[in-house]
Short mmCIF file of C-alpha atoms in Angstrom, two decimals:
data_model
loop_
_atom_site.label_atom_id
_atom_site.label_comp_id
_atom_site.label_asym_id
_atom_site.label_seq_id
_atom_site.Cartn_x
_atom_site.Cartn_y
_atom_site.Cartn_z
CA UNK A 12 0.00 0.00 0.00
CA UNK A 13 1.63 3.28 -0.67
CA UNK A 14 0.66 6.17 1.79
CA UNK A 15 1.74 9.88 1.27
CA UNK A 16 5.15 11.27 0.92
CA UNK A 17 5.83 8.62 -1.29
CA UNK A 18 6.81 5.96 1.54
CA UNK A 19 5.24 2.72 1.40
CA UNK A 20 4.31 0.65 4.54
CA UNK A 21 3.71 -2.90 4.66
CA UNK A 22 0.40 -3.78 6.32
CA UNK A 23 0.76 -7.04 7.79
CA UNK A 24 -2.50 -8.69 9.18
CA UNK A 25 -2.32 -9.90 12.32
CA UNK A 26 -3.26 -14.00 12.16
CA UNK A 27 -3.46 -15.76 15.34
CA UNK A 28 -1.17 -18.46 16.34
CA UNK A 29 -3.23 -21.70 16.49
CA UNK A 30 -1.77 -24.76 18.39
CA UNK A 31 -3.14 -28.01 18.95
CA UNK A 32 -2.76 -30.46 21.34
CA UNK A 33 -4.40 -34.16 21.32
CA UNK A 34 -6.47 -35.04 24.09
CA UNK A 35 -4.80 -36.62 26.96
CA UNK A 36 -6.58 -39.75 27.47
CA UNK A 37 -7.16 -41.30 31.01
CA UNK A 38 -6.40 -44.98 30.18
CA UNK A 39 -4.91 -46.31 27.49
CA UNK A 40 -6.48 -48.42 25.34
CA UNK A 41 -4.96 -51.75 23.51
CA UNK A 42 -6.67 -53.02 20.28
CA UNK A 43 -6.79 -56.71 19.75
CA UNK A 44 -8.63 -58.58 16.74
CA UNK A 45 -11.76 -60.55 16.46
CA UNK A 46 -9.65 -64.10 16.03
CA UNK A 47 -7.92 -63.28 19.52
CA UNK A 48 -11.01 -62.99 21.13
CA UNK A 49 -12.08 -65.70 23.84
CA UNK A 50 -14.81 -68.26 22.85
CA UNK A 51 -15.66 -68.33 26.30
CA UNK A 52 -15.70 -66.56 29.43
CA UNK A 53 -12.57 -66.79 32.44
CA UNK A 54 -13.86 -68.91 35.05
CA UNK A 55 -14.04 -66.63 38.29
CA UNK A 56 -12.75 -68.90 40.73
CA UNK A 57 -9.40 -70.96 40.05
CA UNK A 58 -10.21 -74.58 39.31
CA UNK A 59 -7.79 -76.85 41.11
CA UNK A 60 -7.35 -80.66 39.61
CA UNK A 61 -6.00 -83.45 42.03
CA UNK A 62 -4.47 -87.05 41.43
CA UNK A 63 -6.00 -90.06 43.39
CA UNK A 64 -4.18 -93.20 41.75
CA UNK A 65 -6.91 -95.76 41.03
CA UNK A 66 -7.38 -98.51 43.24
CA UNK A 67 -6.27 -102.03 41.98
CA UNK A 68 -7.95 -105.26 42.93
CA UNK A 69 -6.26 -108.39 43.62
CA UNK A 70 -7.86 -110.14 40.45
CA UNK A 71 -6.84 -107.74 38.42
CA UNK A 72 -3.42 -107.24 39.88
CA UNK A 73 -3.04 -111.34 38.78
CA UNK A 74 -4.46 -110.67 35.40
CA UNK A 75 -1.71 -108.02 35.32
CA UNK A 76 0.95 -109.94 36.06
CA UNK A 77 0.00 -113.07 33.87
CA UNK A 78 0.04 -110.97 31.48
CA UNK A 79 3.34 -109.50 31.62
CA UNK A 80 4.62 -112.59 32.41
CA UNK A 81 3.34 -114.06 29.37
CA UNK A 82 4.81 -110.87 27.56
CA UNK A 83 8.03 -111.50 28.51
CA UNK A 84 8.21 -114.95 27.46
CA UNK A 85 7.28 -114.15 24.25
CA UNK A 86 9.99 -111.25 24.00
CA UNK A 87 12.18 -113.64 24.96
CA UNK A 88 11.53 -115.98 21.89
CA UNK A 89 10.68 -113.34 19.29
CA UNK A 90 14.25 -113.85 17.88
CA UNK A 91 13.49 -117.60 17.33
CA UNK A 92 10.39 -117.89 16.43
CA UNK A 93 11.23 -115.10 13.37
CA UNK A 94 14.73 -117.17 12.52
CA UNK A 95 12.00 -120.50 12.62
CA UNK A 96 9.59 -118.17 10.04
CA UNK A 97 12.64 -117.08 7.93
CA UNK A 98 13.92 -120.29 7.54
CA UNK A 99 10.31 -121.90 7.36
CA UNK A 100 9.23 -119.52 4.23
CA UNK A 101 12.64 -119.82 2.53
CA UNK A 102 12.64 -123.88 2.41
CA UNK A 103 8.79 -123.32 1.02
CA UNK A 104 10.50 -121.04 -1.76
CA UNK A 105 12.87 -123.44 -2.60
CA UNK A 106 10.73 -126.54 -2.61
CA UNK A 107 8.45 -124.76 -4.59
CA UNK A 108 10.48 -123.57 -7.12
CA UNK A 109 12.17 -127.08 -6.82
CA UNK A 110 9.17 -128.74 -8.16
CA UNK A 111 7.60 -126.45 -10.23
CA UNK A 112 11.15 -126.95 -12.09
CA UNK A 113 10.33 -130.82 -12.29
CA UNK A 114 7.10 -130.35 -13.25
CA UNK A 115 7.75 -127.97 -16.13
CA UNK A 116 11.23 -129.79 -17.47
CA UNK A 117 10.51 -132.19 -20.65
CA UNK A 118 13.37 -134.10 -19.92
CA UNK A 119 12.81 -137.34 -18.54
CA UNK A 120 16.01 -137.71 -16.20
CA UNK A 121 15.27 -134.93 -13.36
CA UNK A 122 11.94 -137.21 -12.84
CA UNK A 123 13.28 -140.13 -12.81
CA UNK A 124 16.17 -139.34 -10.61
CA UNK A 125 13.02 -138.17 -8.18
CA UNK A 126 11.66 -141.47 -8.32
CA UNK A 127 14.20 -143.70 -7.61
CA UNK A 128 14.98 -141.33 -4.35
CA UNK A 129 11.80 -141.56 -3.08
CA UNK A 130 11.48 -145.63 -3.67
CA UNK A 131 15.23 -145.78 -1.83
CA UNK A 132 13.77 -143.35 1.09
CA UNK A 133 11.16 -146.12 1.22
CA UNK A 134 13.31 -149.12 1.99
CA UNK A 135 15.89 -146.98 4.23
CA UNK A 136 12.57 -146.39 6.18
CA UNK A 137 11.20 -149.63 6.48
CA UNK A 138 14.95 -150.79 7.03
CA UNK A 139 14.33 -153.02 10.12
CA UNK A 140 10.88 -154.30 9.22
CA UNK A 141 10.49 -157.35 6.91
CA UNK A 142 10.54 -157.91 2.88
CA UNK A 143 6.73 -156.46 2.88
CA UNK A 144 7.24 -153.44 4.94
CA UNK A 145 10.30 -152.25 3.19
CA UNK A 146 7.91 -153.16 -0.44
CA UNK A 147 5.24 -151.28 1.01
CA UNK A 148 7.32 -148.11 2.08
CA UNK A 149 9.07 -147.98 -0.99
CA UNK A 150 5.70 -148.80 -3.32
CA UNK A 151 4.07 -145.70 -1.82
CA UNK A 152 7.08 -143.54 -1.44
CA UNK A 153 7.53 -144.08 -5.48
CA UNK A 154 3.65 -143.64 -6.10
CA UNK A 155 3.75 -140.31 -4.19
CA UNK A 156 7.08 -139.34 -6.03
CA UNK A 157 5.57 -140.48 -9.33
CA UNK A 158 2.21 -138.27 -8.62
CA UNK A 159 4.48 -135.14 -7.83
CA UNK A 160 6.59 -135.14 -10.63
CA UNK A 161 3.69 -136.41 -13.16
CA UNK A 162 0.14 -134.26 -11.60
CA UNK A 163 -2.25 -134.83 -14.65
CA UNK A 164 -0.89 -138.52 -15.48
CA UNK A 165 -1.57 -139.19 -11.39
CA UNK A 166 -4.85 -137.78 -12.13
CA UNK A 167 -6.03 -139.47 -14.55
CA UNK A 168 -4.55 -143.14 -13.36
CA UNK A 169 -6.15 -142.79 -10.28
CA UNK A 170 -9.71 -142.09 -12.03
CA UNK A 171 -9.17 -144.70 -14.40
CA UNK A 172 -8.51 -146.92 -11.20
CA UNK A 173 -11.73 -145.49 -9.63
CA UNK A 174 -13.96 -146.60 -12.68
CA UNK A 175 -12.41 -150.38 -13.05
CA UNK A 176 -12.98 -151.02 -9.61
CA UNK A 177 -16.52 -149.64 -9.46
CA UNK A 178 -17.36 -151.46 -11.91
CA UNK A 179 -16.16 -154.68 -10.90
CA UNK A 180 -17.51 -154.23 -7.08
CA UNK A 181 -21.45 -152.89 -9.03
CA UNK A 182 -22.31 -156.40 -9.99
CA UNK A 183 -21.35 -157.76 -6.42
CA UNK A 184 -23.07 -155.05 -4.99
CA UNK A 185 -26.00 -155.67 -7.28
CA UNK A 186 -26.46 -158.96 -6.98
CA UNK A 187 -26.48 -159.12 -2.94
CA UNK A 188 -28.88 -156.77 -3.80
CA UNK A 189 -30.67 -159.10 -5.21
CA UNK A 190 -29.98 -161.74 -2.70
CA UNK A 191 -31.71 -159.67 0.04
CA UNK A 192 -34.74 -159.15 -1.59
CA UNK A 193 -35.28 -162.74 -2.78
CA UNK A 194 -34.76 -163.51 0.80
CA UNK A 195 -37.33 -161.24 2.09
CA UNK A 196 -39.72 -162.49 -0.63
CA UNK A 197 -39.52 -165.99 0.47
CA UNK A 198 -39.59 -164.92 4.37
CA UNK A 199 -42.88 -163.00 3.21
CA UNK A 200 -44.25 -166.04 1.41
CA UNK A 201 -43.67 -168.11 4.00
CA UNK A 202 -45.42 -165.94 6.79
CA UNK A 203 -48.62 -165.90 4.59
CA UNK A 204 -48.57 -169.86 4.24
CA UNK A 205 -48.18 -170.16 7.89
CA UNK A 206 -50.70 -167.81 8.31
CA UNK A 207 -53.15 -169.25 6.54
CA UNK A 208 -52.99 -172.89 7.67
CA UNK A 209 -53.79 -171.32 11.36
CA UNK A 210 -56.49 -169.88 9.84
CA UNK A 211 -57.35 -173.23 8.01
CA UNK A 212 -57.07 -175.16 11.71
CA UNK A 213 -59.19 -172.68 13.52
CA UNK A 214 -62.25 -172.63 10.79
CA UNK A 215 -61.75 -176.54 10.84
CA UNK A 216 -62.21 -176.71 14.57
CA UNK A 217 -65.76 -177.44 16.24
CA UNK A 218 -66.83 -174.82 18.51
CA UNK A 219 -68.48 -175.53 21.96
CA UNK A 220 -71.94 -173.65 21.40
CA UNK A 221 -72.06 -173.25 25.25
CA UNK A 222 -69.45 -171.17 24.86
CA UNK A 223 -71.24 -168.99 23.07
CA UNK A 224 -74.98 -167.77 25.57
CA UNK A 225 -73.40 -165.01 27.25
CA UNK A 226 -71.43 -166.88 29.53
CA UNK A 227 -74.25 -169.79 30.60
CA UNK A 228 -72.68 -173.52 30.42
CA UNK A 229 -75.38 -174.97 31.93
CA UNK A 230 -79.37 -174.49 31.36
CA UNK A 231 -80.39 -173.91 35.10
CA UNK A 232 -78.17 -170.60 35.37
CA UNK A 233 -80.14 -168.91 32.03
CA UNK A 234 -82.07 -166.64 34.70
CA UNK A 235 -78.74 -165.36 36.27
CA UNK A 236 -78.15 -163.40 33.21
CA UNK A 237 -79.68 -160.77 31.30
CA UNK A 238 -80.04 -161.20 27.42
CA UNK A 239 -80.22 -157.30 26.42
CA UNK A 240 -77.17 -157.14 24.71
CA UNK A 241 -78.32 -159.83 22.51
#
């Protein structure tokens, strides 16, 4: 603003000096999120938890023992009883493989090599017996031999075996059959012949007809009785 005499004079308003100052608070405050906040309430009073040991009776206190006892045993044979399954499923694999080999080789000599081991098994076995127990042992140690190494053949041998003697033991069976009930035909005819020759002898023999008025043998007692029934 110029004023006169050719000064000039700054006119500076006059502002007022504002401060501010945040509220003092008289607690402070902590913010917490909805996740953090308690499903449910603090109990008021202090819960206090105490241990009473259970009380063991003597029945069960056996059981217990029995049954560690029986526990301990078999801890103490685990390791044999697995060496006994190891060694148990390992001769299975070999015998196994051992005669599916036999089974499935075309040549003649691993089968017959078999065969003869089994029939000399036999005799070693029956050894101290007689002639016919050392036969017999070897006869069915061959035959079992033979029915390992040769499954279908065995088969069908021992169904052809089946039909022959069937059909040789039929007839016999057949004809006693046929014994019995010839048997019990006669036995029947019999009966009825006998039967009918005591029926001949009783119509052939008289009948005392005093016998036969109510119980009256002689002709003065006819009054003692009543005739009603007649």
């Amino acid at each position: 603003m110029l004023l006169a005499g050719g000064t000039t004079a700054t006119i500076m308003a006059s502002i007022p000096a504002l401060k501010l100052h945040a509220a003092e608070t008289s607690s402070e405050t902590k913010q917490i999120k909805i996740t953090e906040l308690p499903i449910y309430s603090s109990p008021v009073n202090e819960v206090k938890f105490e241990y009473v040991e259970e009380e063991i009776g003597s029945f069960r206190s056996a059981i217990s023992e029995v049954r560690k006892s029986v526990w301990s045993y078999l801890d103490s044979v685990k390791d044999t009883t697995d060496s006994l399954k190891q060694k148990y499923e390992t001769g299975k694999a070999h015998t196994t493989e051992l005669i599916t080999y036999i089974q499935d080789d075309p040549a003649i000599l691993p089968r017959a090599g078999v065969i003869t081991v089994a029939g000399l098994g036999g005799i070693v076995a029956g050894y101290k017996g007689g002639i016919l127990r050392k036969v017999v042992l070897s006869s069915s140690a061959m035959a079992a031999a033979a029915a390992l190494c040769y499954p279908k053949e065995a088969v069908a041998l021992t169904n052809d075996i089946y039909n022959i003697t069937y059909d040789a033991v039929k007839p016999l069976w057949e004809d006693s059959s046929a014994a019995v009930e010839e048997k019990v035909k006669q036995t029947k005819e019999v009966l009825n012949e006998k039967k009918n020759e005591v029926k001949e002898k009783i119509a052939s023999k008289p009948v005392d007809k005093s016998l036969m008025d109510m119980g009256q043998s002689k002709e003065e007692d006819k009054d003692m009785y009543t005739t009603r029934g007649s």
